[in-house]
């Protein structure tokens, strides 16, 4: 059923492309920092607002145009998450986007095109690191998905404990790697299986399905839909319910659920990097990516 | 969705407490033993009615006030299940409660509070034993859930082949251990994953969710809802359908489905006991339990 | 819920029997071969129409009366699938039935009754081979289920990437082995768990559930229902969407999803054969099968 709906809508590659290319022309003012928040850290691409009275940090991604996960951006995300993780007063993390219409467009394709194997390896290590930090976080984590979230953007949201998405039918979410001729690695797959089960994952990954919010809710890829202007406020309210649970019991439980999946990457990091680099530097794959980037450029022009 | 519904209802800790404390004041006459049943065994806390003409035993839990699973009660359960298991003429087991409003309130917290490590170990071994006997039973097993069934009560029902619950919105069911600051061990988790899948388990265990019957049906924690006065009759009717299947084929199939989960506890029993004892005897955990018991007392007063 | 619905309908053994036995009396003309298809291969029991312009082969099963999977028929299926697999221009395979009212009635019971252990072993090896070839196929595979599909017929459809079933409430689908007193082996079980999850599989296999198309859709055993006369056209349309995905990315993804399940049989083929032969040649099992065949004969008479 999910498949039919997804294919009927003919979202997919074209859908992503139009979203990606249209994002440049729609600026949005960045929300004003609220003064009473005590512990904020703002880098160029990440804005973290930590409210010590609630123990909740909000991490806003602002890497124009579409929060593509470049090596630099991934590194900033990791540093910020690690900082919050070490701050025992920070118990909850909400991840959201400060860019219009998009949560994150996923891995930056420019990091995979025409790069040396060494650079590709460094990039992939950063993708792993981001996933490891978020999926194993002791904080309660909520993704406030206020825009489209394909591929790596979807993965990032899947690392969270709870997903709230804007109920805007123009947004999509999914691990759509196959559409680009590339393949979601085993730990992307594991994360999705843990969330929506084996069969939905098999369909979604083989076909590179991008789901509308309604479809994503139905299949279990997100937990809740709310009007677009209520995504963050709902995330905040929901977080207070997560923080009502004793931390140590929640953390042990979370670790028990996720440890086997985390251990699987941990004990295969090097081979996974090698595998990625070998695949992505192939002539045929580079050619696919080149064509994809060319299409992107034409769309923007 | 389940999360929202569960949290909206603000059941949870308070809900359990009020149910537990209100159970004392509502006595109910025990059902009269039906004379033609040929092979009955009644202990203080368990009443077993075995009808040899159908091959079905009904095990009624009657450990006032709320069928808490104490060491003594668990031992009686195990003895009775084992007796039935050895009786080749007994092919089906229905487990239900003889106490008003509650199936079982779960593990007896008094067994975990202020006890020696040795006693805690003995208690935990009995919990394991109950689970092992029921989850691996050759009999077709049906839980006739005629009242609330939190924590260990939920676990007991999850060991059965089929769960029929009273459609009374005041009852709840779920593995809500985290609400008390304790943690469901891996085999509780495995049993729940086997029933409702990974994602629903992750949400439920992290948040200690207690589901209304309607929510429990939706998430797959129970298989069927019926009016309160039809729980046992429906269980009996359903059992006749299970017994229409050739025993040996059904038993081999059941074993094939459950063996990996059972083997996992079997090969980790000692470390699981050690882990439980180490956790439960911690000062911080004892303090949490003490506060919880204090709350219970105040509610009853 | 599924259980109740399935049992209420009292499909099951009787349902299958009546379907099987009624199939003989309803002939249907075989569809005319379309002339422009370039590469067709037709054996006695299998008709393959391969359209090189689309890269899609349609394999029609025509083993009267009910496409029972005999050793001979299984061998033909394997040879035909292997041929298509080796033809790099064949990217998609649609499997359907040319017999009225039935997709496939499953494993041929005559192959398991009164046969030598050697012959049973040969038969079982062919069942394994069929499953291995189809479940690991590099082609996109769609089951166009235009009739009932019990037991081995259901298994065959479960190997495909997508299942479209005729929305005719008189048809049923399911792994109903226990009804005959036999047991679905672990890889049947694994395939079903991969499709509908653990709990639905446990219920279905223990009770030998046969689902109506509507129930099968609900539980996830099939992906889509269409009017009976549109099964094949819908399969063809759906296939074009699968073939829009770059082959290599889809194939790697499919392999990643299915390899652990395939490896499990691959490394246990011999013991699985031994296990099957030991079980099926037992006196008690032979007796069950004999009674079943006797019932079949009476129905036909």
PDB file of N, CA, C and O in Angstrom, chain A residues 60-106:
ATOM      1  N   UNK A  60      19.531  23.957  16.100  1.00  0.00           N
ATOM      2  CA  UNK A  60      18.978  24.359  14.807  1.00  0.00           C
ATOM      3  C   UNK A  60      20.064  24.259  13.735  1.00  0.00           C
ATOM      4  O   UNK A  60      21.139  24.849  13.880  1.00  0.00           O
ATOM      5  N   UNK A  61      19.737  23.561  12.652  1.00  0.00           N
ATOM      6  CA  UNK A  61      20.697  23.451  11.558  1.00  0.00           C
ATOM      7  C   UNK A  61      20.476  24.607  10.594  1.00  0.00           C
ATOM      8  O   UNK A  61      19.357  24.850  10.149  1.00  0.00           O
ATOM      9  N   UNK A  62      21.587  25.296  10.272  1.00  0.00           N
ATOM     10  CA  UNK A  62      21.466  26.435   9.362  1.00  0.00           C
ATOM     11  C   UNK A  62      22.664  26.451   8.411  1.00  0.00           C
ATOM     12  O   UNK A  62      23.494  27.351   8.470  1.00  0.00           O
ATOM     13  N   UNK A  63      22.695  25.443   7.569  1.00  0.00           N
ATOM     14  CA  UNK A  63      23.762  25.308   6.584  1.00  0.00           C
ATOM     15  C   UNK A  63      23.142  25.505   5.188  1.00  0.00           C
ATOM     16  O   UNK A  63      22.702  24.539   4.566  1.00  0.00           O
ATOM     17  N   UNK A  64      23.117  26.737   4.691  1.00  0.00           N
ATOM     18  CA  UNK A  64      22.430  27.019   3.428  1.00  0.00           C
ATOM     19  C   UNK A  64      23.048  26.248   2.266  1.00  0.00           C
ATOM     20  O   UNK A  64      24.255  26.003   2.284  1.00  0.00           O
ATOM     21  N   UNK A  65      22.245  25.925   1.234  1.00  0.00           N
ATOM     22  CA  UNK A  65      20.814  26.256   1.211  1.00  0.00           C
ATOM     23  C   UNK A  65      19.932  25.216   1.899  1.00  0.00           C
ATOM     24  O   UNK A  65      18.862  25.568   2.376  1.00  0.00           O
ATOM     25  N   UNK A  66      20.375  23.934   1.985  1.00  0.00           N
ATOM     26  CA  UNK A  66      19.438  22.879   2.386  1.00  0.00           C
ATOM     27  C   UNK A  66      19.991  21.944   3.457  1.00  0.00           C
ATOM     28  O   UNK A  66      19.636  20.773   3.537  1.00  0.00           O
ATOM     29  N   UNK A  67      20.856  22.507   4.306  1.00  0.00           N
ATOM     30  CA  UNK A  67      21.445  21.689   5.380  1.00  0.00           C
ATOM     31  C   UNK A  67      22.060  20.391   4.881  1.00  0.00           C
ATOM     32  O   UNK A  67      21.909  19.335   5.520  1.00  0.00           O
ATOM     33  N   UNK A  68      22.743  20.491   3.748  1.00  0.00           N
ATOM     34  CA  UNK A  68      23.456  19.307   3.269  1.00  0.00           C
ATOM     35  C   UNK A  68      24.543  18.937   4.266  1.00  0.00           C
ATOM     36  O   UNK A  68      25.220  19.799   4.823  1.00  0.00           O
ATOM     37  N   UNK A  69      24.708  17.637   4.471  1.00  0.00           N
ATOM     38  CA  UNK A  69      25.662  17.165   5.470  1.00  0.00           C
ATOM     39  C   UNK A  69      27.047  17.033   4.836  1.00  0.00           C
ATOM     40  O   UNK A  69      27.456  15.974   4.373  1.00  0.00           O
ATOM     41  N   UNK A  70      27.769  18.135   4.831  1.00  0.00           N
ATOM     42  CA  UNK A  70      29.157  18.134   4.370  1.00  0.00           C
ATOM     43  C   UNK A  70      30.052  17.655   5.507  1.00  0.00           C
ATOM     44  O   UNK A  70      29.608  17.538   6.654  1.00  0.00           O
ATOM     45  N   UNK A  71      31.312  17.394   5.185  1.00  0.00           N
ATOM     46  CA  UNK A  71      32.254  16.999   6.233  1.00  0.00           C
ATOM     47  C   UNK A  71      32.322  18.050   7.325  1.00  0.00           C
ATOM     48  O   UNK A  71      32.275  17.740   8.523  1.00  0.00           O
ATOM     49  N   UNK A  72      32.403  19.306   6.914  1.00  0.00           N
ATOM     50  CA  UNK A  72      32.500  20.398   7.886  1.00  0.00           C
ATOM     51  C   UNK A  72      31.253  20.471   8.766  1.00  0.00           C
ATOM     52  O   UNK A  72      31.338  20.614   9.988  1.00  0.00           O
ATOM     53  N   UNK A  73      30.106  20.361   8.134  1.00  0.00           N
ATOM     54  CA  UNK A  73      28.838  20.467   8.870  1.00  0.00           C
ATOM     55  C   UNK A  73      28.663  19.282   9.828  1.00  0.00           C
ATOM     56  O   UNK A  73      28.261  19.445  10.989  1.00  0.00           O
ATOM     57  N   UNK A  74      28.977  18.087   9.344  1.00  0.00           N
ATOM     58  CA  UNK A  74      28.901  16.891  10.202  1.00  0.00           C
ATOM     59  C   UNK A  74      29.798  17.042  11.425  1.00  0.00           C
ATOM     60  O   UNK A  74      29.420  16.675  12.545  1.00  0.00           O
ATOM     61  N   UNK A  75      30.992  17.576  11.194  1.00  0.00           N
ATOM     62  CA  UNK A  75      31.936  17.762  12.299  1.00  0.00           C
ATOM     63  C   UNK A  75      31.364  18.726  13.336  1.00  0.00           C
ATOM     64  O   UNK A  75      31.442  18.482  14.543  1.00  0.00           O
ATOM     65  N   UNK A  76      30.754  19.789  12.854  1.00  0.00           N
ATOM     66  CA  UNK A  76      30.133  20.746  13.790  1.00  0.00           C
ATOM     67  C   UNK A  76      28.999  20.096  14.577  1.00  0.00           C
ATOM     68  O   UNK A  76      28.838  20.337  15.776  1.00  0.00           O
ATOM     69  N   UNK A  77      28.195  19.318  13.879  1.00  0.00           N
ATOM     70  CA  UNK A  77      27.093  18.620  14.566  1.00  0.00           C
ATOM     71  C   UNK A  77      27.653  17.733  15.670  1.00  0.00           C
ATOM     72  O   UNK A  77      27.209  17.775  16.818  1.00  0.00           O
ATOM     73  N   UNK A  78      28.680  16.954  15.320  1.00  0.00           N
ATOM     74  CA  UNK A  78      29.272  16.035  16.308  1.00  0.00           C
ATOM     75  C   UNK A  78      29.816  16.790  17.507  1.00  0.00           C
ATOM     76  O   UNK A  78      29.613  16.382  18.664  1.00  0.00           O
ATOM     77  N   UNK A  79      30.526  17.866  17.256  1.00  0.00           N
ATOM     78  CA  UNK A  79      31.106  18.640  18.357  1.00  0.00           C
ATOM     79  C   UNK A  79      30.013  19.172  19.268  1.00  0.00           C
ATOM     80  O   UNK A  79      30.099  19.087  20.500  1.00  0.00           O
ATOM     81  N   UNK A  80      28.953  19.687  18.670  1.00  0.00           N
ATOM     82  CA  UNK A  80      27.871  20.248  19.475  1.00  0.00           C
ATOM     83  C   UNK A  80      27.127  19.179  20.272  1.00  0.00           C
ATOM     84  O   UNK A  80      26.786  19.396  21.438  1.00  0.00           O
ATOM     85  N   UNK A  81      26.878  18.045  19.637  1.00  0.00           N
ATOM     86  CA  UNK A  81      26.187  16.961  20.355  1.00  0.00           C
ATOM     87  C   UNK A  81      27.060  16.471  21.509  1.00  0.00           C
ATOM     88  O   UNK A  81      26.582  16.252  22.629  1.00  0.00           O
ATOM     89  N   UNK A  82      28.357  16.331  21.244  1.00  0.00           N
ATOM     90  CA  UNK A  82      29.261  15.844  22.281  1.00  0.00           C
ATOM     91  C   UNK A  82      29.292  16.804  23.480  1.00  0.00           C
ATOM     92  O   UNK A  82      29.278  16.366  24.634  1.00  0.00           O
ATOM     93  N   UNK A  83      29.341  18.089  23.186  1.00  0.00           N
ATOM     94  CA  UNK A  83      29.318  19.097  24.264  1.00  0.00           C
ATOM     95  C   UNK A  83      28.097  18.929  25.143  1.00  0.00           C
ATOM     96  O   UNK A  83      28.179  18.915  26.374  1.00  0.00           O
ATOM     97  N   UNK A  84      26.954  18.809  24.504  1.00  0.00           N
ATOM     98  CA  UNK A  84      25.702  18.672  25.259  1.00  0.00           C
ATOM     99  C   UNK A  84      25.696  17.355  26.034  1.00  0.00           C
ATOM    100  O   UNK A  84      25.249  17.295  27.184  1.00  0.00           O
ATOM    101  N   UNK A  85      26.215  16.320  25.422  1.00  0.00           N
ATOM    102  CA  UNK A  85      26.252  14.996  26.057  1.00  0.00           C
ATOM    103  C   UNK A  85      27.057  15.036  27.354  1.00  0.00           C
ATOM    104  O   UNK A  85      26.695  14.383  28.339  1.00  0.00           O
ATOM    105  N   UNK A  86      28.142  15.828  27.320  1.00  0.00           N
ATOM    106  CA  UNK A  86      29.026  15.893  28.490  1.00  0.00           C
ATOM    107  C   UNK A  86      28.437  16.775  29.585  1.00  0.00           C
ATOM    108  O   UNK A  86      28.823  16.660  30.746  1.00  0.00           O
ATOM    109  N   UNK A  87      27.529  17.644  29.228  1.00  0.00           N
ATOM    110  CA  UNK A  87      26.906  18.544  30.205  1.00  0.00           C
ATOM    111  C   UNK A  87      25.765  17.796  30.890  1.00  0.00           C
ATOM    112  O   UNK A  87      24.696  17.606  30.323  1.00  0.00           O
ATOM    113  N   UNK A  88      26.017  17.356  32.115  1.00  0.00           N
ATOM    114  CA  UNK A  88      25.038  16.498  32.782  1.00  0.00           C
ATOM    115  C   UNK A  88      23.697  17.205  33.003  1.00  0.00           C
ATOM    116  O   UNK A  88      22.668  16.546  33.215  1.00  0.00           O
ATOM    117  N   UNK A  89      23.692  18.520  32.942  1.00  0.00           N
ATOM    118  CA  UNK A  89      22.421  19.226  33.145  1.00  0.00           C
ATOM    119  C   UNK A  89      21.556  19.213  31.882  1.00  0.00           C
ATOM    120  O   UNK A  89      20.387  19.572  31.918  1.00  0.00           O
ATOM    121  N   UNK A  90      22.141  18.800  30.780  1.00  0.00           N
ATOM    122  CA  UNK A  90      21.368  18.714  29.535  1.00  0.00           C
ATOM    123  C   UNK A  90      20.782  17.313  29.383  1.00  0.00           C
ATOM    124  O   UNK A  90      21.500  16.345  29.173  1.00  0.00           O
ATOM    125  N   UNK A  91      19.487  17.191  29.506  1.00  0.00           N
ATOM    126  CA  UNK A  91      18.834  15.866  29.502  1.00  0.00           C
ATOM    127  C   UNK A  91      18.090  15.575  28.212  1.00  0.00           C
ATOM    128  O   UNK A  91      17.792  14.425  27.913  1.00  0.00           O
ATOM    129  N   UNK A  92      17.756  16.634  27.475  1.00  0.00           N
ATOM    130  CA  UNK A  92      16.982  16.412  26.255  1.00  0.00           C
ATOM    131  C   UNK A  92      17.502  17.252  25.103  1.00  0.00           C
ATOM    132  O   UNK A  92      17.977  18.377  25.304  1.00  0.00           O
ATOM    133  N   UNK A  93      17.446  16.719  23.898  1.00  0.00           N
ATOM    134  CA  UNK A  93      17.921  17.433  22.709  1.00  0.00           C
ATOM    135  C   UNK A  93      16.851  17.401  21.621  1.00  0.00           C
ATOM    136  O   UNK A  93      16.365  16.317  21.253  1.00  0.00           O
ATOM    137  N   UNK A  94      16.497  18.575  21.149  1.00  0.00           N
ATOM    138  CA  UNK A  94      15.573  18.679  20.017  1.00  0.00           C
ATOM    139  C   UNK A  94      16.377  19.134  18.800  1.00  0.00           C
ATOM    140  O   UNK A  94      17.100  20.132  18.873  1.00  0.00           O
ATOM    141  N   UNK A  95      16.284  18.393  17.715  1.00  0.00           N
ATOM    142  CA  UNK A  95      16.999  18.761  16.494  1.00  0.00           C
ATOM    143  C   UNK A  95      15.996  19.277  15.478  1.00  0.00           C
ATOM    144  O   UNK A  95      14.986  18.623  15.195  1.00  0.00           O
ATOM    145  N   UNK A  96      16.267  20.451  14.942  1.00  0.00           N
ATOM    146  CA  UNK A  96      15.364  21.004  13.950  1.00  0.00           C
ATOM    147  C   UNK A  96      16.153  21.814  12.924  1.00  0.00           C
ATOM    148  O   UNK A  96      17.378  21.901  12.998  1.00  0.00           O
ATOM    149  N   UNK A  97      15.450  22.352  11.959  1.00  0.00           N
ATOM    150  CA  UNK A  97      16.112  23.089  10.888  1.00  0.00           C
ATOM    151  C   UNK A  97      15.754  24.568  10.944  1.00  0.00           C
ATOM    152  O   UNK A  97      14.632  24.936  11.284  1.00  0.00           O
ATOM    153  N   UNK A  98      16.722  25.379  10.605  1.00  0.00           N
ATOM    154  CA  UNK A  98      16.476  26.807  10.516  1.00  0.00           C
ATOM    155  C   UNK A  98      16.327  27.240   9.052  1.00  0.00           C
ATOM    156  O   UNK A  98      16.195  28.421   8.761  1.00  0.00           O
ATOM    157  N   UNK A  99      16.400  26.280   8.163  1.00  0.00           N
ATOM    158  CA  UNK A  99      16.264  26.555   6.726  1.00  0.00           C
ATOM    159  C   UNK A  99      14.820  26.323   6.305  1.00  0.00           C
ATOM    160  O   UNK A  99      14.173  25.415   6.798  1.00  0.00           O
ATOM    161  N   UNK A 100      14.313  27.119   5.375  1.00  0.00           N
ATOM    162  CA  UNK A 100      12.931  26.928   4.960  1.00  0.00           C
ATOM    163  C   UNK A 100      12.750  25.635   4.169  1.00  0.00           C
ATOM    164  O   UNK A 100      13.624  25.261   3.380  1.00  0.00           O
ATOM    165  N   UNK A 101      11.657  24.935   4.427  1.00  0.00           N
ATOM    166  CA  UNK A 101      11.190  23.806   3.610  1.00  0.00           C
ATOM    167  C   UNK A 101      12.005  22.526   3.696  1.00  0.00           C
ATOM    168  O   UNK A 101      11.639  21.521   3.090  1.00  0.00           O
ATOM    169  N   UNK A 102      13.115  22.578   4.398  1.00  0.00           N
ATOM    170  CA  UNK A 102      13.937  21.372   4.445  1.00  0.00           C
ATOM    171  C   UNK A 102      14.480  21.153   5.856  1.00  0.00           C
ATOM    172  O   UNK A 102      14.852  22.109   6.543  1.00  0.00           O
ATOM    173  N   UNK A 103      14.438  19.901   6.301  1.00  0.00           N
ATOM    174  CA  UNK A 103      15.065  19.531   7.565  1.00  0.00           C
ATOM    175  C   UNK A 103      16.552  19.357   7.284  1.00  0.00           C
ATOM    176  O   UNK A 103      17.380  20.126   7.745  1.00  0.00           O
ATOM    177  N   UNK A 104      16.874  18.365   6.460  1.00  0.00           N
ATOM    178  CA  UNK A 104      18.211  18.261   5.900  1.00  0.00           C
ATOM    179  C   UNK A 104      18.114  17.483   4.600  1.00  0.00           C
ATOM    180  O   UNK A 104      17.419  16.460   4.541  1.00  0.00           O
ATOM    181  N   UNK A 105      18.810  17.945   3.572  1.00  0.00           N
ATOM    182  CA  UNK A 105      18.761  17.274   2.272  1.00  0.00           C
ATOM    183  C   UNK A 105      19.631  16.024   2.253  1.00  0.00           C
ATOM    184  O   UNK A 105      19.703  15.333   1.241  1.00  0.00           O
ATOM    185  N   UNK A 106      20.311  15.741   3.373  1.00  0.00           N
ATOM    186  CA  UNK A 106      21.116  14.517   3.445  1.00  0.00           C
ATOM    187  C   UNK A 106      22.575  14.761   3.126  1.00  0.00           C
ATOM    188  O   UNK A 106      23.035  15.907   3.082  1.00  0.00           O
TER     189      UNK A 106
END
